[in-house]
């Protein structure tokens, strides 16, 4: 697999380690670097089952991780694999979050969006960048990566849960409003359900802070060919122009936060 | 600046490049984006009467030389085409649109021809040659000349619009099939569909495509496409949307010399992105200027002289 050289066949890798994150989510560690940056994704093939896009949760040049919630047939099959079992990967694919010295970031994670946000934080703290890390979930059990985030220096963690079992009771976007009101943050990155990210974009916009969202659309190829992930009404592909896209670009799209398409291209409202 | 416009069955294309069926094109906005990037026209994905679920993934991957796919013709059906894709595309239509349709029976093809005619495409293209749905639907009609002739005739009776047949290269004599279609009223052809292909991952010892077998496209198949277009042109002299491994302006010129009137590109998008359409058109224009060609139509079938 060598995307730069137009080879999009799979690299077959054994799973080195499996970590239970919570009742529905596991992290799979591979002893290999894809050279991936935060926000980028890979296509994962489980031979005999299916292939799915998954965001790269971490890549330090020696190993990479993916963190996967058990939500469907493919993720269920992945959860059934053992250390040493082999899967196919191709990537890194798509765009990444851009940041540099002098930035003060707010990272807003909804559910398992915490994984790629952690990847941003890990790289950013090494550059001495200050971070407000906002994590939201339905309840305490579904919070992800909390201990890992606490281990990072220079990161302020803000937890919120819908039921109040941990941190602020309510939405993560309510916390974002307060954090941005302090006036220190200059960039907002978010990864989570589209409807939540839309509110993040609006809240950041209101505070006059630029934001970038990680878009999730149904994908077949991940390499800019099948057209399945095209968004209305620009017709751009999320797999190549995204998944990380600016609110400036997304805010006026008619489908933003409203609908998505299935494997046959049919619209479904959120 | 050469005149790159082409007349195909009385439909005017600003340049000879068209998006081939099956690549991009899930939505009207995506089709419009292809035109914005320089294509002279677009072809829809294959449209069915009813919603059709494609194959499980992996459905596609490639190398520098070739590309393999078995999407399995996934589509939301004619209702989506009628209610969404066509109205959105035809509103301030940016360039001609070719509607590619597919069905498993001849009666289905005929019924769908009438329904797609009502959507008002510029040209109707019958997909008689997809190699990726044989397990469900049997051998494609364009693999047997008599079948191709019969289904063409049945569809011909249901539309007055230009009707072209997309032919499979997986036959012993593609010119014979083309002649059979021409005898029952085909106005032209699109050739070639993909070749049979398979790739096996030697670590897991399994075919990579979930469908096991797929359609082979990309630069490696260009000589097969040039030969097929040459043969069809020689046998029928009808207009051809020539496609198969075209990724550059010089490739496009070459296959037009074989007999292509329009040039379909699909896998090119893998190598050059959607921007590749405009780039290929520019390369064709530069070639024409360098070689004193004022009208691109002058080179169609030049290799036969």
Coordinates of C-alpha atoms in Angstrom, one line a residue:
Chain A
X1 CA 0.0 0.0 0.0
X2 CA 1.5 3.3 -1.2
X3 CA -1.1 5.9 -1.7
X4 CA 1.4 8.5 -3.0
X5 CA 2.3 6.0 -5.7
X6 CA -1.3 5.2 -6.6
X7 CA -1.3 1.8 -4.9
X8 CA -4.4 1.5 -2.8
X9 CA -4.2 -2.2 -2.1
X10 CA -4.2 -3.3 1.6
X11 CA -1.4 -3.7 4.0
X12 CA -2.1 -6.8 6.1
X13 CA -1.2 -6.2 9.8
X14 CA -1.6 -8.3 12.9
X15 CA -3.3 -6.6 15.9
X16 CA -0.6 -6.1 18.5
X17 CA -2.8 -5.2 21.5
X18 CA -6.5 -4.7 22.3
X19 CA -7.5 -2.3 25.1
X20 CA -11.1 -2.2 26.5
X21 CA -12.0 1.5 26.8
X22 CA -15.6 1.1 28.0
X23 CA -18.5 -1.3 27.7
X24 CA -18.8 -0.7 24.0
X25 CA -15.5 0.6 22.8
X26 CA -12.1 -1.0 22.2
X27 CA -8.7 0.4 21.1
X28 CA -6.7 -1.7 18.6
X29 CA -2.9 -1.1 18.5
X30 CA -0.8 -1.9 15.5
X31 CA 3.0 -2.0 15.5
X32 CA 3.3 0.1 12.3
X33 CA 3.2 3.8 11.4
X34 CA 1.0 5.0 8.6
X35 CA 2.5 8.5 8.9
X36 CA -1.0 9.7 9.7
X37 CA -1.9 13.1 11.1
X38 CA -4.8 13.9 13.5
X39 CA -8.1 14.0 11.6
X40 CA -7.0 11.6 8.9
X41 CA -8.6 8.2 8.4
X42 CA -7.9 4.8 7.1
X43 CA -9.9 2.1 5.4
X44 CA -10.0 -1.2 7.4
X45 CA -10.7 -4.5 5.7
X46 CA -11.7 -7.5 7.8
X47 CA -11.3 -10.3 5.3
X48 CA -14.6 -12.1 4.7
X49 CA -16.6 -9.4 6.5
X50 CA -16.5 -5.8 5.1
X51 CA -14.3 -2.7 4.8
X52 CA -15.0 0.5 6.7
X53 CA -13.4 4.0 7.1
X54 CA -12.1 4.6 10.6
X55 CA -10.3 7.6 12.0
X56 CA -6.7 7.2 13.1
X57 CA -6.8 7.6 16.9
X58 CA -3.0 7.9 17.3
X59 CA 0.2 7.5 15.3
X60 CA 3.5 8.3 16.8
X61 CA 5.8 7.1 14.0
X62 CA 6.1 3.6 15.6
X63 CA 2.6 2.4 16.1
X64 CA -0.9 3.5 15.3
X65 CA -4.2 3.0 17.1
X66 CA -7.9 2.9 16.1
X67 CA -10.6 3.2 18.7
X68 CA -13.9 1.6 17.6
X69 CA -17.3 1.5 19.2
X70 CA -19.3 -1.7 18.6
X71 CA -22.2 -0.3 16.5
X72 CA -22.7 -2.6 13.5
X73 CA -21.7 -5.8 11.7
X74 CA -18.1 -4.7 10.8
X75 CA -17.3 -3.2 14.2
X76 CA -18.8 -6.2 15.9
X77 CA -16.6 -8.5 13.8
X78 CA -13.6 -6.4 14.7
X79 CA -14.5 -6.6 18.4
X80 CA -14.5 -10.4 18.0
X81 CA -10.9 -10.5 16.9
X82 CA -8.0 -11.4 19.1
X83 CA -4.4 -10.1 19.5
X84 CA -2.4 -11.5 16.6
X85 CA -5.4 -11.7 14.2
X86 CA -4.8 -9.9 10.9
X87 CA -6.7 -7.1 9.2
X88 CA -6.1 -5.0 6.0
X89 CA -5.5 -1.3 6.2
X90 CA -5.0 1.5 3.6
X91 CA -4.2 5.0 4.5
X92 CA -3.6 7.6 5.7
X93 CA -6.4 9.3 3.8
X94 CA -8.0 12.7 3.7
X95 CA -7.2 16.0 5.4
X96 CA -6.0 16.7 8.9
X97 CA -6.4 19.4 11.6
X98 CA -3.8 22.2 11.2
X99 CA -2.2 23.9 14.2
X100 CA 1.0 25.4 15.2
X101 CA 2.9 27.4 17.9
X102 CA 1.0 30.2 19.5
X103 CA -2.4 28.5 19.0
X104 CA -4.8 28.0 21.9
X105 CA -7.1 25.2 20.9
X106 CA -10.5 24.1 22.1
X107 CA -11.1 20.4 21.2
X108 CA -14.7 19.4 21.3
X109 CA -15.4 15.7 21.3
X110 CA -18.7 14.0 21.2
X111 CA -18.8 10.3 22.1
X112 CA -16.0 8.4 20.4
X113 CA -14.8 11.6 18.7
X114 CA -12.5 11.8 21.8
X115 CA -10.0 9.5 20.1
X116 CA -8.9 11.7 17.2
X117 CA -9.2 14.8 19.4
X118 CA -6.7 13.1 21.8
X119 CA -4.3 12.6 18.8
X120 CA -4.5 16.4 18.2
X121 CA -3.9 17.1 21.9
X122 CA -0.9 14.7 22.1
X123 CA 0.8 16.3 19.2
X124 CA -0.1 19.9 20.2
X125 CA 1.2 19.6 23.8
X126 CA 4.6 18.6 22.4
X127 CA 4.6 21.9 20.7
X128 CA 3.7 23.7 23.9
X129 CA 0.2 24.6 22.6
X130 CA -2.5 25.3 25.3
X131 CA -5.6 23.1 25.1
X132 CA -9.1 23.2 26.4
X133 CA -10.4 19.6 26.0
X134 CA -14.1 19.3 26.1
X135 CA -15.5 15.8 26.2
X136 CA -19.2 15.0 26.1
X137 CA -21.1 11.8 26.3
X138 CA -24.6 10.5 27.2
X139 CA -23.3 9.2 30.6
X140 CA -20.1 8.6 32.5
X141 CA -19.6 5.0 31.2
X142 CA -19.4 6.3 27.6
X143 CA -16.7 8.8 28.3
X144 CA -13.6 7.9 26.4
X145 CA -9.8 8.4 26.9
X146 CA -10.3 10.5 30.1
X147 CA -7.3 9.0 31.9
X148 CA -5.1 9.5 28.9
X149 CA -6.2 13.1 28.5
X150 CA -5.5 13.8 32.2
X151 CA -2.0 12.6 31.7
X152 CA -1.3 15.4 29.2
X153 CA 0.4 18.5 30.5
X154 CA -1.1 21.9 29.5
X155 CA -4.5 20.4 28.9
X156 CA -7.6 21.6 30.8
X157 CA -10.3 18.9 30.7
X158 CA -14.0 19.9 30.7
X159 CA -16.4 16.9 31.1
X160 CA -20.1 17.0 30.4
X161 CA -22.7 14.2 30.3
X162 CA -26.4 14.3 29.3
X163 CA -27.4 12.7 32.6
X164 CA -25.0 14.5 34.9
X165 CA -23.2 11.3 36.0
X166 CA -19.9 13.1 35.5
X167 CA -19.0 16.8 35.0
X168 CA -21.5 19.4 33.7
X169 CA -25.0 18.1 33.3
X170 CA -26.0 19.0 29.8
X171 CA -24.4 19.5 26.4
X172 CA -20.8 19.9 25.6
X173 CA -21.7 22.9 23.5
X174 CA -22.9 24.8 26.6
X175 CA -19.5 24.4 28.1
X176 CA -17.9 25.5 24.9
X177 CA -19.8 28.8 25.1
X178 CA -18.3 29.5 28.5
X179 CA -14.8 28.5 27.5
X180 CA -14.9 30.8 24.4
X181 CA -16.3 33.6 26.5
X182 CA -12.9 33.8 28.3
X183 CA -11.4 34.9 25.0
X184 CA -8.2 32.9 24.9
X185 CA -9.1 30.2 22.4
X186 CA -8.3 31.0 18.7
X187 CA -9.2 27.7 17.0
X188 CA -11.9 25.2 17.7
X189 CA -11.7 21.6 16.4
X190 CA -14.5 19.2 16.8
X191 CA -15.3 15.5 16.1
X192 CA -18.6 13.9 16.9
X193 CA -22.2 13.6 15.7
X194 CA -22.9 16.0 12.8
X195 CA -25.8 17.7 14.6
X196 CA -23.6 18.4 17.6
X197 CA -20.7 19.7 15.4
X198 CA -23.1 22.1 13.6
X199 CA -23.9 23.7 17.0
X200 CA -20.1 23.8 17.8
X201 CA -19.6 25.6 14.5
X202 CA -22.4 28.1 15.3
X203 CA -21.2 28.7 18.9
X204 CA -17.6 29.3 17.7
X205 CA -18.9 31.5 14.9
X206 CA -20.8 33.6 17.4
X207 CA -17.7 34.0 19.5
X208 CA -15.8 35.0 16.3
X209 CA -13.5 31.9 16.5
X210 CA -12.8 29.8 13.5
X211 CA -13.7 26.1 13.7
X212 CA -12.9 22.9 11.8
X213 CA -15.2 19.8 11.8
X214 CA -14.6 16.2 11.0
X215 CA -17.3 15.1 8.6
X216 CA -18.6 11.6 8.5
X217 CA -20.4 10.4 5.4
X218 CA -21.0 7.0 4.0
X219 CA -17.9 6.0 2.0
X220 CA -17.2 3.1 -0.3
X221 CA -13.7 3.7 -1.6
X222 CA -12.1 6.5 0.5
X223 CA -9.9 7.4 -2.5
X224 CA -12.1 9.9 -4.5
X225 CA -13.6 7.6 -7.0
X226 CA -17.0 6.2 -6.1
X227 CA -18.7 9.6 -5.4
X228 CA -20.7 8.2 -2.4
X229 CA -19.5 10.8 0.1
X230 CA -20.3 13.8 -2.2
X231 CA -21.9 16.7 -0.2
X232 CA -24.6 19.0 -1.4
X233 CA -24.5 21.4 -3.1
X234 CA -20.8 21.8 -3.9
X235 CA -20.6 18.1 -4.9
X236 CA -17.1 17.9 -3.3
X237 CA -16.0 14.6 -1.8
X238 CA -15.6 14.3 1.9
X239 CA -12.9 11.5 1.5
X240 CA -10.5 13.8 -0.4
X241 CA -11.6 17.4 0.4
X242 CA -12.2 16.3 4.0
X243 CA -12.9 14.7 6.4
X244 CA -11.6 17.8 8.3
X245 CA -13.4 20.8 6.8
X246 CA -13.8 24.4 7.9
X247 CA -17.0 25.8 9.3
X248 CA -16.5 28.7 6.8
X249 CA -17.0 26.1 4.0
X250 CA -19.6 24.0 5.7
X251 CA -21.9 26.6 7.2
X252 CA -23.9 27.3 4.0
X253 CA -24.2 23.8 2.7
X254 CA -27.9 22.7 2.5
X255 CA -27.2 19.3 3.9
X256 CA -25.1 20.4 6.9
X257 CA -26.7 18.9 10.0
X258 CA -29.8 18.0 8.1
X259 CA -29.3 14.8 6.1
X260 CA -26.9 12.1 5.0
X261 CA -27.0 9.5 2.2
X262 CA -26.9 5.7 2.4
X263 CA -25.0 3.1 0.3
X264 CA -27.5 3.6 -2.6
X265 CA -27.3 7.4 -2.4
X266 CA -30.7 7.9 -0.9
X267 CA -31.2 10.8 1.5
X268 CA -32.0 10.2 5.2
X269 CA -32.7 13.1 7.6
X270 CA -30.8 13.2 10.9
Chain B
X1 CA -7.2 27.4 -29.5
X2 CA -8.7 24.6 -31.5
X3 CA -12.4 24.1 -31.8
X4 CA -12.9 21.1 -29.4
X5 CA -16.7 21.0 -29.7
X6 CA -18.2 17.7 -30.9
X7 CA -21.6 16.9 -32.3
X8 CA -22.8 13.5 -31.0
X9 CA -26.2 12.3 -32.3
X10 CA -27.2 16.0 -32.8
X11 CA -26.2 16.8 -29.2
X12 CA -23.5 19.4 -28.9
X13 CA -20.7 18.9 -26.4
X14 CA -18.3 21.8 -25.7
X15 CA -15.4 19.3 -25.6
X16 CA -15.2 15.5 -26.2
X17 CA -14.6 14.5 -22.5
X18 CA -17.4 12.9 -20.6
X19 CA -17.6 11.4 -17.1
X20 CA -18.0 7.6 -17.7
X21 CA -20.8 5.8 -15.9
X22 CA -20.1 4.4 -12.4
X23 CA -17.5 6.9 -11.2
X24 CA -18.6 9.8 -9.0
X25 CA -22.2 11.0 -10.0
X26 CA -24.2 9.8 -6.9
X27 CA -25.8 13.2 -6.8
X28 CA -26.7 16.0 -9.2
X29 CA -24.4 18.4 -7.3
X30 CA -21.5 16.0 -7.8
X31 CA -22.3 15.7 -11.6
X32 CA -22.3 19.5 -11.8
X33 CA -19.0 19.6 -10.0
X34 CA -17.6 17.4 -12.8
X35 CA -18.7 19.9 -15.4
X36 CA -17.3 22.8 -13.3
X37 CA -14.0 21.0 -13.5
X38 CA -14.0 20.9 -17.3
X39 CA -15.8 17.9 -18.6
X40 CA -17.9 18.3 -21.8
X41 CA -20.7 16.1 -20.4
X42 CA -21.6 13.5 -17.8
X43 CA -23.0 10.0 -17.6
X44 CA -25.1 8.9 -14.6
X45 CA -24.3 5.9 -12.6
X46 CA -26.4 2.9 -13.8
X47 CA -30.0 3.5 -12.9
X48 CA -32.4 0.6 -12.0
X49 CA -36.2 0.5 -11.9
X50 CA -36.0 -0.2 -8.1
X51 CA -33.4 0.4 -5.5
X52 CA -30.5 -1.9 -5.9
X53 CA -28.0 -2.8 -3.2
X54 CA -24.4 -3.2 -4.4
X55 CA -21.7 -5.5 -3.2
X56 CA -20.0 -5.4 0.2
X57 CA -16.6 -3.8 0.4
X58 CA -13.8 -3.9 -0.5
X59 CA -15.3 -2.7 -3.8
X60 CA -12.3 -1.0 -5.4
X61 CA -8.6 -0.4 -5.3
X62 CA -5.9 0.2 -7.8
X63 CA -2.2 0.4 -8.7
X64 CA -0.2 2.7 -10.9
X65 CA -1.2 0.6 -13.9
X66 CA -4.7 -0.7 -13.3
X67 CA -7.8 -0.5 -11.2
X68 CA -10.3 -3.1 -10.1
X69 CA -13.8 -2.6 -8.9
X70 CA -17.0 -4.5 -8.1
X71 CA -19.4 -1.9 -6.7
X72 CA -22.3 -4.0 -8.0
X73 CA -24.3 -1.1 -9.5
X74 CA -25.7 0.2 -6.3
X75 CA -28.5 2.8 -7.0
X76 CA -31.6 4.3 -5.3
X77 CA -33.8 3.5 -8.4
X78 CA -35.6 5.5 -11.1
X79 CA -37.7 7.4 -8.5
X80 CA -34.7 9.2 -7.1
X81 CA -33.5 9.9 -10.7
X82 CA -36.9 11.3 -11.6
X83 CA -37.5 13.3 -8.3
X84 CA -34.0 14.5 -7.5
X85 CA -31.0 13.8 -9.8
X86 CA -32.5 14.9 -13.1
X87 CA -34.5 18.0 -11.9
X88 CA -31.5 19.3 -10.0
X89 CA -29.1 18.7 -12.9
X90 CA -31.4 19.9 -15.7
X91 CA -32.2 23.2 -13.8
X92 CA -29.7 25.6 -15.7
X93 CA -28.3 22.5 -17.3
X94 CA -24.5 23.0 -17.4
X95 CA -23.7 20.4 -20.2
X96 CA -25.3 17.3 -21.8
X97 CA -26.2 14.4 -19.6
X98 CA -26.2 10.7 -20.7
X99 CA -28.5 8.5 -18.7
X100 CA -27.0 5.0 -18.2
X101 CA -29.6 2.4 -17.3
X102 CA -29.5 -1.3 -16.4
X103 CA -32.0 -4.1 -15.7
X104 CA -31.8 -7.8 -15.4
X105 CA -34.5 -8.6 -18.0
X106 CA -35.2 -7.3 -21.5
X107 CA -38.7 -6.3 -20.5
X108 CA -37.2 -4.4 -17.6
X109 CA -34.8 -2.6 -19.9
X110 CA -37.7 -1.6 -22.2
X111 CA -39.9 -0.3 -19.3
X112 CA -36.9 1.6 -17.9
X113 CA -36.1 3.1 -21.3
X114 CA -39.6 4.7 -21.3
X115 CA -39.3 5.9 -17.7
X116 CA -35.8 7.4 -18.2
X117 CA -37.0 9.1 -21.5
X118 CA -39.5 11.0 -19.3
X119 CA -36.6 12.3 -17.2
X120 CA -35.3 14.1 -20.3
X121 CA -31.7 13.1 -20.6
X122 CA -29.9 14.1 -23.8
X123 CA -28.8 10.5 -24.6
X124 CA -29.9 7.1 -23.2
X125 CA -27.1 4.5 -22.7
X126 CA -28.0 0.9 -22.2
X127 CA -25.5 -0.9 -19.8
X128 CA -25.5 -4.3 -21.5
X129 CA -22.0 -5.2 -20.3
X130 CA -21.4 -4.9 -16.6
X131 CA -19.2 -7.9 -15.5
X132 CA -20.0 -7.4 -11.8
X133 CA -23.5 -8.6 -11.4
X134 CA -23.3 -11.9 -13.2
X135 CA -24.0 -14.0 -10.1
X136 CA -27.3 -12.3 -9.6
X137 CA -28.3 -11.5 -13.2
X138 CA -26.4 -13.9 -15.5
X139 CA -24.3 -13.1 -18.5
X140 CA -24.7 -9.5 -19.8
X141 CA -26.8 -9.1 -22.9
X142 CA -23.9 -7.7 -24.9
X143 CA -22.0 -10.9 -24.6
X144 CA -24.4 -12.6 -27.1
X145 CA -25.1 -10.7 -30.3
X146 CA -28.7 -12.0 -30.7
X147 CA -29.6 -10.9 -27.2
X148 CA -28.0 -7.5 -27.7
X149 CA -30.0 -7.1 -30.9
X150 CA -33.3 -8.0 -29.3
X151 CA -33.0 -5.8 -26.2
X152 CA -31.8 -2.9 -28.4
X153 CA -34.9 -3.3 -30.5
X154 CA -37.3 -3.4 -27.5
X155 CA -35.8 -0.3 -26.1
X156 CA -35.7 1.5 -29.5
X157 CA -39.5 1.1 -29.6
X158 CA -39.8 3.0 -26.3
X159 CA -37.8 6.2 -27.1
X160 CA -37.0 8.7 -29.8
X161 CA -34.0 10.0 -28.0
X162 CA -30.5 9.0 -29.1
X163 CA -29.9 5.5 -27.9
X164 CA -26.4 4.1 -27.4
X165 CA -25.2 0.7 -26.3
X166 CA -22.4 0.2 -23.8
X167 CA -20.6 -2.9 -24.9
X168 CA -18.6 -5.5 -23.0
X169 CA -15.1 -6.3 -24.2
X170 CA -15.5 -9.8 -22.8
X171 CA -16.5 -11.3 -26.2
X172 CA -14.7 -12.9 -29.1
X173 CA -15.9 -10.3 -31.6
X174 CA -17.2 -7.0 -30.4
X175 CA -17.8 -5.7 -33.9
X176 CA -20.3 -8.5 -34.5
X177 CA -22.3 -7.4 -31.4
X178 CA -22.1 -3.8 -32.5
X179 CA -23.4 -4.6 -35.9
X180 CA -26.3 -6.6 -34.4
X181 CA -27.2 -3.6 -32.2
X182 CA -26.9 -1.2 -35.2
X183 CA -29.3 -3.4 -37.2
X184 CA -32.0 -3.0 -34.5
X185 CA -31.8 0.8 -34.2
X186 CA -28.8 1.7 -32.0
X187 CA -27.6 5.3 -32.7
X188 CA -24.1 4.7 -31.3
X189 CA -22.0 2.9 -28.8
X190 CA -20.0 3.4 -25.6
X191 CA -17.0 1.1 -25.4
X192 CA -15.5 -0.5 -23.6
X193 CA -17.0 -1.6 -20.3
X194 CA -14.4 -3.1 -17.9
X195 CA -12.6 -6.3 -18.6
X196 CA -12.8 -9.3 -16.2
X197 CA -10.3 -9.1 -13.4
X198 CA -9.3 -10.5 -10.0
X199 CA -6.6 -9.8 -7.5
X200 CA -5.7 -12.1 -4.6
X201 CA -4.0 -10.9 -1.4
X202 CA -1.3 -13.5 -0.9
X203 CA -1.0 -12.9 2.8
X204 CA -4.7 -13.7 3.6
X205 CA -4.9 -16.0 0.5
X206 CA -8.3 -14.5 -0.6
X207 CA -9.6 -12.4 -3.5
X208 CA -9.5 -8.8 -2.2
X209 CA -12.9 -7.9 -3.7
X210 CA -15.8 -9.2 -1.7
X211 CA -17.4 -10.1 -5.0
X212 CA -14.1 -12.0 -5.7
X213 CA -14.2 -11.0 -9.4
X214 CA -14.4 -7.4 -10.7
X215 CA -14.1 -5.1 -13.6
X216 CA -10.6 -4.1 -14.7
X217 CA -9.9 -0.5 -15.8
X218 CA -7.1 2.0 -15.8
X219 CA -4.1 2.8 -18.0
X220 CA -3.3 -0.9 -18.6
X221 CA -6.5 -1.6 -20.5
X222 CA -6.1 1.3 -23.0
X223 CA -4.7 -0.9 -25.9
X224 CA -7.8 -3.2 -25.5
X225 CA -10.1 -0.2 -25.6
X226 CA -8.4 1.3 -28.7
X227 CA -8.6 -2.0 -30.5
X228 CA -12.3 -2.4 -29.6
X229 CA -13.2 1.2 -30.7
X230 CA -11.3 0.7 -33.9
X231 CA -13.2 -2.5 -34.7
X232 CA -16.6 -1.0 -33.9
X233 CA -15.9 2.1 -35.9
X234 CA -14.7 0.1 -38.8
X235 CA -17.8 -2.2 -38.7
X236 CA -20.5 0.5 -38.1
X237 CA -19.2 4.0 -38.6
X238 CA -21.6 5.0 -35.8
X239 CA -20.6 7.5 -33.1
X240 CA -18.8 6.0 -30.2
X241 CA -18.2 7.2 -26.6
X242 CA -14.7 5.8 -26.4
X243 CA -13.6 4.8 -22.9
X244 CA -11.1 2.6 -21.2
X245 CA -7.8 3.6 -19.7
X246 CA -7.8 7.2 -20.9
X247 CA -5.9 9.5 -18.5
X248 CA -4.3 12.1 -20.7
X249 CA -4.9 14.4 -23.6
X250 CA -2.7 12.2 -25.8
X251 CA -4.7 9.1 -24.8
X252 CA -7.9 10.9 -25.7
X253 CA -6.5 11.9 -29.1
X254 CA -5.3 8.3 -29.7
X255 CA -8.7 6.8 -29.0
X256 CA -10.5 9.4 -31.1
X257 CA -8.2 8.4 -34.0
X258 CA -9.4 4.9 -33.5
X259 CA -13.0 6.1 -34.0
X260 CA -14.1 7.7 -30.7
X261 CA -16.3 10.8 -31.1
X262 CA -16.6 11.4 -27.3
X263 CA -14.0 10.2 -24.8
X264 CA -15.3 8.7 -21.5
X265 CA -13.1 8.9 -18.5
X266 CA -13.7 7.3 -15.1
X267 CA -10.7 5.8 -13.5
X268 CA -8.7 8.9 -14.6
X269 CA -10.3 10.5 -11.5
X270 CA -8.3 8.1 -9.3
X271 CA -5.1 9.3 -10.8
X272 CA -5.7 13.0 -11.4
X273 CA -8.8 13.9 -9.3
X274 CA -11.9 15.5 -10.8
X275 CA -9.6 18.4 -11.9
X276 CA -8.2 16.0 -14.4
X277 CA -11.1 16.7 -16.8
X278 CA -10.0 20.3 -17.4
X279 CA -6.4 19.2 -17.5
X280 CA -7.0 16.6 -20.2
X281 CA -9.0 19.1 -22.3
X282 CA -6.1 21.6 -22.0
X283 CA -3.7 18.9 -23.1
X284 CA -5.9 18.0 -26.1
X285 CA -6.1 21.7 -27.1
X286 CA -2.3 22.0 -26.9
X287 CA -1.8 18.9 -29.0
X288 CA -4.2 20.3 -31.6
X289 CA -2.4 23.6 -31.7
X290 CA 1.0 21.9 -32.0
X291 CA -0.3 19.7 -34.8
X292 CA -2.3 22.2 -36.8
X293 CA -5.6 20.6 -36.0
X294 CA -8.3 23.3 -36.0
X295 CA -11.4 21.2 -35.4
X296 CA -11.1 18.1 -33.1
X297 CA -13.8 16.4 -35.2
X298 CA -11.3 16.2 -38.0
X299 CA -9.3 13.5 -36.2
X300 CA -12.2 11.1 -35.5
X301 CA -11.3 7.8 -37.1
X302 CA -8.1 9.3 -38.6
X303 CA -6.3 6.0 -38.1
X304 CA -8.6 4.3 -40.6
X305 CA -7.5 6.5 -43.5

